Amino acid sequence: MLIDLKSNPFYLSDKDVEWVESTLASMSQQEKIAQLFCLITYTDDENYLSYLAKDLGVGGVMTRTMSLPELIRTVTGLQKNARIPMLISANLEAGLNQACTEGTRVGCEMGIAATDDEKYAHELGRIIGEEASALGINWAFAPIIDIDYNFRNPITNTRTFGSDPDRVARFGKAYVEEVQKYGIAASIKHFPGDGVDERDQHLLASVNSLSAEEWEKTYGKAYKTSIDAGAKTVMVGHILQPAWSKKLNPSLKDEEIMPGLIAPELLQGLLRGRLGFNGLIVTDSSTMAGMGTMMPREKAVPMTIAAGCDMFLFTKNLEEDLRFMKQGVESGVITKDRLDEAVTRILALKASLRLHEKQQNGELIPDAARAEKIVGCAEHKQVSKEVADRSITLVKEEKGVLPITPERYKRVLVYKKEGKASAVSAGITEGAADKLIDKLKAKGFDITVFVPGGGWEGMATPVQEFYDKYDLILYIANLATKSNQTVVRLEWAEPMGADVPVYMHSIPTVFVSLENPYHLLDVPRVRTFINTYGSTEEILDALVEKLSGQSKFCGKSPVDAFCGKWDTRL
């Protein structure tokens, strides 16, 4: 077992190495198996937390969004019951709001990229680092360094830094460097890279279809940049990379090519070998269907560790997956050396975060009073406002339509296109269209919200009635990508697409997309189009200022908002 615990990314001292080695030597086989698991909790129930930390002795737990008091109780309940200090993780892509309701949402990664200023990637990492560490969280499942090449991809979208590999590499590195200053391990994801396929790796094993050479210049560059910058962990997805799998193992048949988390040639040959990653490898959620579509679960569970992952994220059925992993060890699918290597890296990560020292010094339990001062503080919220101001992008403008003021356009017809939030799209604000409408009303506009009427051929409302009633038409789209929703497109009302933009040639029309930067695909002839990359209060306020001419549009699109189509540019 060759792991250099004193080099990147662990940088352990002799004393730290001694703790890792002595802890490993003290562990039973069952304790080692339990350390492989990073589970999840939606609750601060003390009995459940004690079961995870003390009875099972798992290596880590991810928290879903809770209130600040609930989160502190959760971290406290886990760490006080754990013999070996625990990794406490969260999806911290856009801000601490993805773990704590009081946390700051700085801005989604695409919004950060749209500022065109690397400073805000550092600020994202800093604010997450300050707030997470105050709450006892020590592992960020971020940044996403996927590249949003395919506008049809239902998952990457605004969660990425865009489609430029150089920007993705630079901004990803900035996040990693900053967040890890606060004792928070970054996890660059989703190796070998999402954003090429248009399918959802939550539902199947998707494919990164780039050639080995193209991959190395793009995704490889992004991963190598963050790895060299000291990223402590890598999250591996349910994503195939056939070119590299076959290059590293030419004997593989097509049906034998596996997604990253169960592909030894990608984990050991590409990630560890060619990219030189020495840190901890964690699977993406094992509850996703991608792994299950490739092989039986009883085989896949231990195969993740045997192939080269060090931690197994979540379970479909806790007792069953624990049994599958144990059977893998007992049958030799996971060798003793491979088990010890994985656990060594888990312990080394914990030591690199000083968790063993914090446990000894009684510092693992968060201080509620301190956390309340830091989480969601005014200084952090101000950065969120700056990001909103500098990211909102005027993609396309019809000359003379802006600014929008009550003096120019008193009577406004609004078309709302809204979806619902999910765990993946944690930044989306349900009802954001209504909030924006209220802000416009407060400015003095007379707002009418469109309601489809009856009447088919020969019975529709006369177009002249629209011309006579309204000075401006405003579309507000609030449709975010999310798992288990394979297509995010504008859908139109009956009868006969009643809310399609057909009056834009006669009535000034503005289309605002709050969440998805690619809606021009479905409204190509709209002449004024705006992307905001989010729907928070800060973003909505900044949007109103820009619409009314009180501030300038500063954002630069990190992706091709025209979706590669000629007619979207008309």
Short mmCIF file of C-alpha atoms in Angstrom, two decimals, residues 252-538:
data_model
loop_
_atom_site.label_atom_id
_atom_site.label_comp_id
_atom_site.label_asym_id
_atom_site.label_seq_id
_atom_site.Cartn_x
_atom_site.Cartn_y
_atom_site.Cartn_z
CA LEU A 252 -12.34 -4.01 -23.09
CA LYS A 253 -15.41 -4.85 -25.15
CA ASP A 254 -18.07 -2.15 -25.50
CA GLU A 255 -20.39 -3.93 -23.09
CA GLU A 256 -17.58 -4.07 -20.50
CA ILE A 257 -17.04 -0.30 -20.37
CA MET A 258 -18.23 0.94 -16.97
CA PRO A 259 -19.03 4.34 -15.43
CA GLY A 260 -16.31 6.04 -13.44
CA LEU A 261 -17.25 4.80 -9.98
CA ILE A 262 -16.83 1.14 -10.99
CA ALA A 263 -14.14 1.52 -13.68
CA PRO A 264 -10.68 0.61 -12.33
CA GLU A 265 -8.90 1.91 -15.42
CA LEU A 266 -10.45 5.37 -14.92
CA LEU A 267 -9.95 5.48 -11.16
CA GLN A 268 -6.47 3.97 -10.96
CA GLY A 269 -5.08 4.52 -14.43
CA LEU A 270 -6.46 7.97 -15.27
CA LEU A 271 -7.30 9.72 -11.99
CA ARG A 272 -4.58 8.30 -9.76
CA GLY A 273 -2.04 7.56 -12.49
CA ARG A 274 -2.13 10.16 -15.25
CA LEU A 275 -3.62 13.01 -13.18
CA GLY A 276 -1.60 12.14 -10.07
CA PHE A 277 -4.45 12.37 -7.58
CA ASN A 278 -3.41 11.12 -4.13
CA GLY A 279 -6.47 12.18 -2.13
CA LEU A 280 -9.78 10.54 -1.27
CA ILE A 281 -12.16 9.32 -3.97
CA VAL A 282 -15.87 9.23 -3.12
CA THR A 283 -18.68 7.87 -5.26
CA ASP A 284 -21.55 10.06 -6.28
CA SER A 285 -24.85 9.05 -4.70
CA SER A 286 -25.25 5.29 -4.93
CA THR A 287 -29.03 5.74 -4.91
CA MET A 288 -28.84 7.10 -8.45
CA ALA A 289 -29.88 4.64 -11.12
CA GLY A 290 -26.71 4.94 -13.20
CA MET A 291 -24.83 2.25 -11.30
CA GLY A 292 -27.86 -0.02 -11.09
CA THR A 293 -28.26 -0.10 -14.85
CA MET A 294 -24.79 -1.64 -15.25
CA MET A 295 -24.74 -4.63 -12.87
CA PRO A 296 -26.62 -6.20 -9.93
CA ARG A 297 -26.40 -4.10 -6.77
CA GLU A 298 -24.83 -6.86 -4.67
CA LYS A 299 -21.94 -6.85 -7.14
CA ALA A 300 -21.80 -3.08 -7.71
CA VAL A 301 -21.60 -2.04 -4.04
CA PRO A 302 -18.26 -3.75 -3.27
CA MET A 303 -17.04 -3.13 -6.82
CA THR A 304 -16.91 0.63 -6.17
CA ILE A 305 -14.27 0.09 -3.47
CA ALA A 306 -12.49 -2.73 -5.31
CA ALA A 307 -12.21 -0.54 -8.41
CA GLY A 308 -10.58 2.29 -6.48
CA CYS A 309 -13.15 4.48 -4.70
CA ASP A 310 -12.48 5.05 -1.00
CA MET A 311 -15.94 6.02 0.24
CA PHE A 312 -19.45 4.93 -0.70
CA LEU A 313 -22.03 7.72 -0.72
CA PHE A 314 -25.52 6.91 0.67
CA THR A 315 -27.35 3.59 0.49
CA LYS A 316 -30.58 2.37 -1.07
CA ASN A 317 -31.21 0.11 1.91
CA LEU A 318 -28.80 0.60 4.78
CA GLU A 319 -28.71 -2.91 6.21
CA GLU A 320 -28.59 -4.53 2.76
CA ASP A 321 -25.80 -2.35 1.38
CA LEU A 322 -23.75 -2.88 4.54
CA ARG A 323 -24.21 -6.60 4.02
CA PHE A 324 -23.21 -6.37 0.34
CA MET A 325 -20.03 -4.50 1.29
CA LYS A 326 -19.19 -6.99 4.02
CA GLN A 327 -19.73 -9.89 1.61
CA GLY A 328 -17.38 -8.18 -0.82
CA VAL A 329 -14.67 -8.10 1.83
CA GLU A 330 -15.25 -11.65 2.99
CA SER A 331 -15.25 -13.03 -0.57
CA GLY A 332 -12.06 -11.21 -1.52
CA VAL A 333 -13.65 -8.86 -4.07
CA ILE A 334 -12.28 -6.16 -1.78
CA THR A 335 -8.87 -7.36 -0.68
CA LYS A 336 -7.50 -6.63 2.78
CA ASP A 337 -4.92 -4.29 1.26
CA ARG A 338 -7.56 -2.41 -0.74
CA LEU A 339 -9.76 -2.07 2.37
CA ASP A 340 -6.85 -0.77 4.42
CA GLU A 341 -5.83 1.61 1.64
CA ALA A 342 -9.34 3.09 1.44
CA VAL A 343 -9.64 3.47 5.22
CA THR A 344 -6.15 4.97 5.39
CA ARG A 345 -7.19 7.69 2.96
CA ILE A 346 -10.38 8.33 4.95
CA LEU A 347 -8.37 8.72 8.14
CA ALA A 348 -5.74 10.81 6.37
CA LEU A 349 -8.43 13.19 5.12
CA LYS A 350 -9.74 13.56 8.66
CA ALA A 351 -6.24 14.16 9.97
CA SER A 352 -5.55 16.75 7.25
CA LEU A 353 -8.65 18.62 8.46
CA ARG A 354 -7.31 18.44 12.07
CA LEU A 355 -10.42 16.53 13.15
CA HIS A 356 -8.42 14.28 15.49
CA GLU A 357 -6.93 17.33 17.22
CA LYS A 358 -10.28 19.09 17.40
CA GLN A 359 -11.79 15.98 18.95
CA GLN A 360 -9.09 15.87 21.59
CA ASN A 361 -9.51 19.59 22.30
CA GLY A 362 -13.31 19.48 22.39
CA GLU A 363 -13.57 21.73 19.31
CA LEU A 364 -15.71 19.55 17.05
CA ILE A 365 -18.97 20.81 18.55
CA PRO A 366 -20.01 24.11 16.96
CA ASP A 367 -20.56 27.22 19.07
CA ALA A 368 -24.13 28.35 18.42
CA ALA A 369 -23.52 31.98 19.41
CA ARG A 370 -20.53 32.25 17.08
CA ALA A 371 -22.38 30.53 14.24
CA GLU A 372 -25.31 32.93 14.52
CA LYS A 373 -22.95 35.89 14.04
CA ILE A 374 -21.29 34.41 10.95
CA VAL A 375 -23.98 32.49 9.07
CA GLY A 376 -25.93 34.81 6.78
CA CYS A 377 -24.18 37.92 8.12
CA ALA A 378 -24.57 41.31 6.43
CA GLU A 379 -21.08 41.25 4.89
CA HIS A 380 -21.79 37.91 3.21
CA LYS A 381 -25.18 39.11 1.96
CA GLN A 382 -23.49 42.16 0.45
CA VAL A 383 -21.28 39.89 -1.68
CA SER A 384 -24.42 38.08 -2.82
CA LYS A 385 -25.83 41.44 -3.93
CA GLU A 386 -22.62 42.23 -5.81
CA VAL A 387 -22.74 38.91 -7.62
CA ALA A 388 -26.37 39.52 -8.59
CA ASP A 389 -25.56 42.99 -9.87
CA ARG A 390 -22.55 41.89 -11.92
CA SER A 391 -23.90 38.62 -13.30
CA ILE A 392 -27.30 39.47 -14.82
CA THR A 393 -26.79 39.26 -18.56
CA LEU A 394 -28.52 41.14 -21.37
CA VAL A 395 -28.15 38.43 -24.00
CA LYS A 396 -30.11 40.16 -26.74
CA GLU A 397 -31.60 43.65 -26.98
CA GLU A 398 -34.10 45.28 -29.29
CA LYS A 399 -33.01 48.85 -29.71
CA GLY A 400 -35.20 51.36 -27.91
CA VAL A 401 -37.17 48.92 -25.72
CA LEU A 402 -35.16 49.41 -22.53
CA PRO A 403 -35.39 50.95 -20.01
CA ILE A 404 -38.80 49.90 -18.74
CA THR A 405 -40.53 52.62 -16.73
CA PRO A 406 -44.20 53.33 -15.90
CA GLU A 407 -43.94 56.52 -17.93
CA ARG A 408 -43.05 54.52 -21.05
CA TYR A 409 -45.00 51.31 -20.44
CA LYS A 410 -47.71 51.75 -17.84
CA ARG A 411 -49.78 48.69 -18.82
CA VAL A 412 -47.81 45.43 -18.74
CA LEU A 413 -49.04 41.95 -19.66
CA VAL A 414 -47.05 39.26 -17.85
CA TYR A 415 -46.70 35.65 -18.94
CA LYS A 416 -45.47 33.35 -16.13
CA LYS A 417 -43.62 30.09 -16.85
CA GLU A 418 -42.72 28.48 -13.52
CA GLY A 419 -41.54 25.16 -12.14
CA LYS A 420 -40.86 23.74 -8.70
CA ALA A 421 -37.71 23.50 -6.60
CA SER A 422 -35.80 20.32 -5.84
CA ALA A 423 -32.81 19.19 -3.79
CA VAL A 424 -30.57 19.73 -6.80
CA SER A 425 -32.00 23.16 -7.69
CA ALA A 426 -31.84 24.43 -4.13
CA GLY A 427 -31.38 28.02 -5.27
CA ILE A 428 -34.70 28.27 -7.09
CA THR A 429 -37.37 30.39 -5.43
CA GLU A 430 -40.87 29.06 -5.96
CA GLY A 431 -43.21 31.92 -6.67
CA ALA A 432 -40.36 34.16 -7.87
CA ALA A 433 -42.50 35.42 -10.76
CA ASP A 434 -45.08 36.74 -8.31
CA LYS A 435 -42.33 38.40 -6.26
CA LEU A 436 -41.02 40.11 -9.37
CA ILE A 437 -44.55 41.22 -10.28
CA ASP A 438 -45.00 42.74 -6.82
CA LYS A 439 -41.74 44.66 -7.19
CA LEU A 440 -42.88 46.03 -10.55
CA LYS A 441 -46.26 47.02 -9.12
CA ALA A 442 -44.44 48.90 -6.38
CA LYS A 443 -42.68 50.85 -9.12
CA GLY A 444 -46.04 51.98 -10.46
CA PHE A 445 -46.78 49.53 -13.28
CA ASP A 446 -50.29 48.23 -13.94
CA ILE A 447 -49.76 44.48 -14.22
CA THR A 448 -52.10 41.97 -15.84
CA VAL A 449 -51.15 38.29 -15.55
CA PHE A 450 -52.13 36.34 -18.64
CA VAL A 451 -54.77 33.64 -18.20
CA PRO A 452 -55.51 31.40 -21.21
CA GLY A 453 -59.08 31.76 -22.40
CA GLY A 454 -61.32 29.48 -24.38
CA GLY A 455 -61.89 29.61 -28.08
CA TRP A 456 -60.34 27.61 -30.85
CA GLU A 457 -60.20 28.41 -34.56
CA GLY A 458 -62.28 31.47 -35.36
CA MET A 459 -63.02 32.34 -31.72
CA ALA A 460 -59.73 33.72 -30.34
CA THR A 461 -59.42 37.18 -28.80
CA PRO A 462 -58.78 39.75 -31.55
CA VAL A 463 -55.15 40.84 -31.75
CA GLN A 464 -56.27 44.47 -31.76
CA GLU A 465 -57.54 43.99 -28.22
CA PHE A 466 -53.98 43.20 -27.09
CA TYR A 467 -52.63 46.20 -28.98
CA ASP A 468 -55.18 48.47 -27.32
CA LYS A 469 -54.76 47.14 -23.78
CA TYR A 470 -50.99 46.70 -23.28
CA ASP A 471 -47.86 48.79 -23.71
CA LEU A 472 -45.40 45.99 -22.92
CA ILE A 473 -45.30 42.21 -22.69
CA LEU A 474 -43.01 40.60 -20.09
CA TYR A 475 -42.23 36.89 -19.95
CA ILE A 476 -40.91 35.54 -16.64
CA ALA A 477 -39.50 32.00 -16.85
CA ASN A 478 -38.50 30.23 -13.63
CA LEU A 479 -37.70 26.71 -14.81
CA ALA A 480 -34.62 25.08 -13.28
CA THR A 481 -32.94 21.86 -14.27
CA LYS A 482 -33.19 19.07 -11.70
CA SER A 483 -32.67 15.35 -11.34
CA ASN A 484 -35.33 12.98 -12.67
CA GLN A 485 -36.56 15.61 -15.11
CA THR A 486 -34.93 14.72 -18.40
CA VAL A 487 -36.07 17.76 -20.39
CA VAL A 488 -36.39 21.39 -19.30
CA ARG A 489 -38.17 23.24 -22.09
CA LEU A 490 -40.86 25.87 -22.33
CA GLU A 491 -44.29 24.32 -22.64
CA TRP A 492 -47.21 26.34 -23.93
CA ALA A 493 -50.82 26.71 -22.92
CA GLU A 494 -53.91 25.57 -24.75
CA PRO A 495 -55.56 26.46 -26.95
CA MET A 496 -53.02 26.44 -29.78
CA GLY A 497 -50.07 27.79 -27.80
CA ALA A 498 -52.07 30.60 -26.33
CA ASP A 499 -49.08 32.13 -24.52
CA VAL A 500 -46.49 31.85 -27.30
CA PRO A 501 -44.85 35.24 -28.00
CA VAL A 502 -46.69 36.26 -31.17
CA TYR A 503 -47.25 39.95 -30.39
CA MET A 504 -43.59 40.96 -30.22
CA HIS A 505 -43.69 42.52 -33.69
CA SER A 506 -46.30 45.02 -32.52
CA ILE A 507 -45.90 45.23 -28.72
CA PRO A 508 -42.45 45.64 -27.11
CA THR A 509 -41.60 42.24 -25.55
CA VAL A 510 -38.98 41.31 -22.96
CA PHE A 511 -38.15 37.74 -21.93
CA VAL A 512 -36.48 37.15 -18.55
CA SER A 513 -35.15 33.71 -17.66
CA LEU A 514 -34.45 33.43 -13.95
CA GLU A 515 -32.94 29.96 -13.90
CA ASN A 516 -32.17 28.43 -17.28
CA PRO A 517 -29.84 30.25 -19.71
CA TYR A 518 -31.03 28.37 -22.80
CA HIS A 519 -34.66 29.37 -23.29
CA LEU A 520 -33.92 31.26 -26.51
CA LEU A 521 -34.10 27.85 -28.15
CA ASP A 522 -37.89 27.98 -27.74
CA VAL A 523 -38.40 31.71 -28.29
CA PRO A 524 -35.82 32.44 -30.99
CA ARG A 525 -37.50 35.56 -32.37
CA VAL A 526 -37.76 37.35 -29.03
CA ARG A 527 -35.58 40.41 -29.46
CA THR A 528 -34.84 41.32 -25.82
CA PHE A 529 -33.69 38.41 -23.67
CA ILE A 530 -32.17 38.44 -20.17
CA ASN A 531 -30.55 35.68 -18.07
CA THR A 532 -30.28 36.11 -14.29
CA TYR A 533 -28.95 32.65 -13.19
CA GLY A 534 -31.14 32.60 -10.11
CA SER A 535 -34.30 33.89 -8.46
CA THR A 536 -33.26 35.12 -5.01
CA GLU A 537 -34.40 38.41 -3.51
CA GLU A 538 -31.02 39.97 -4.30
#
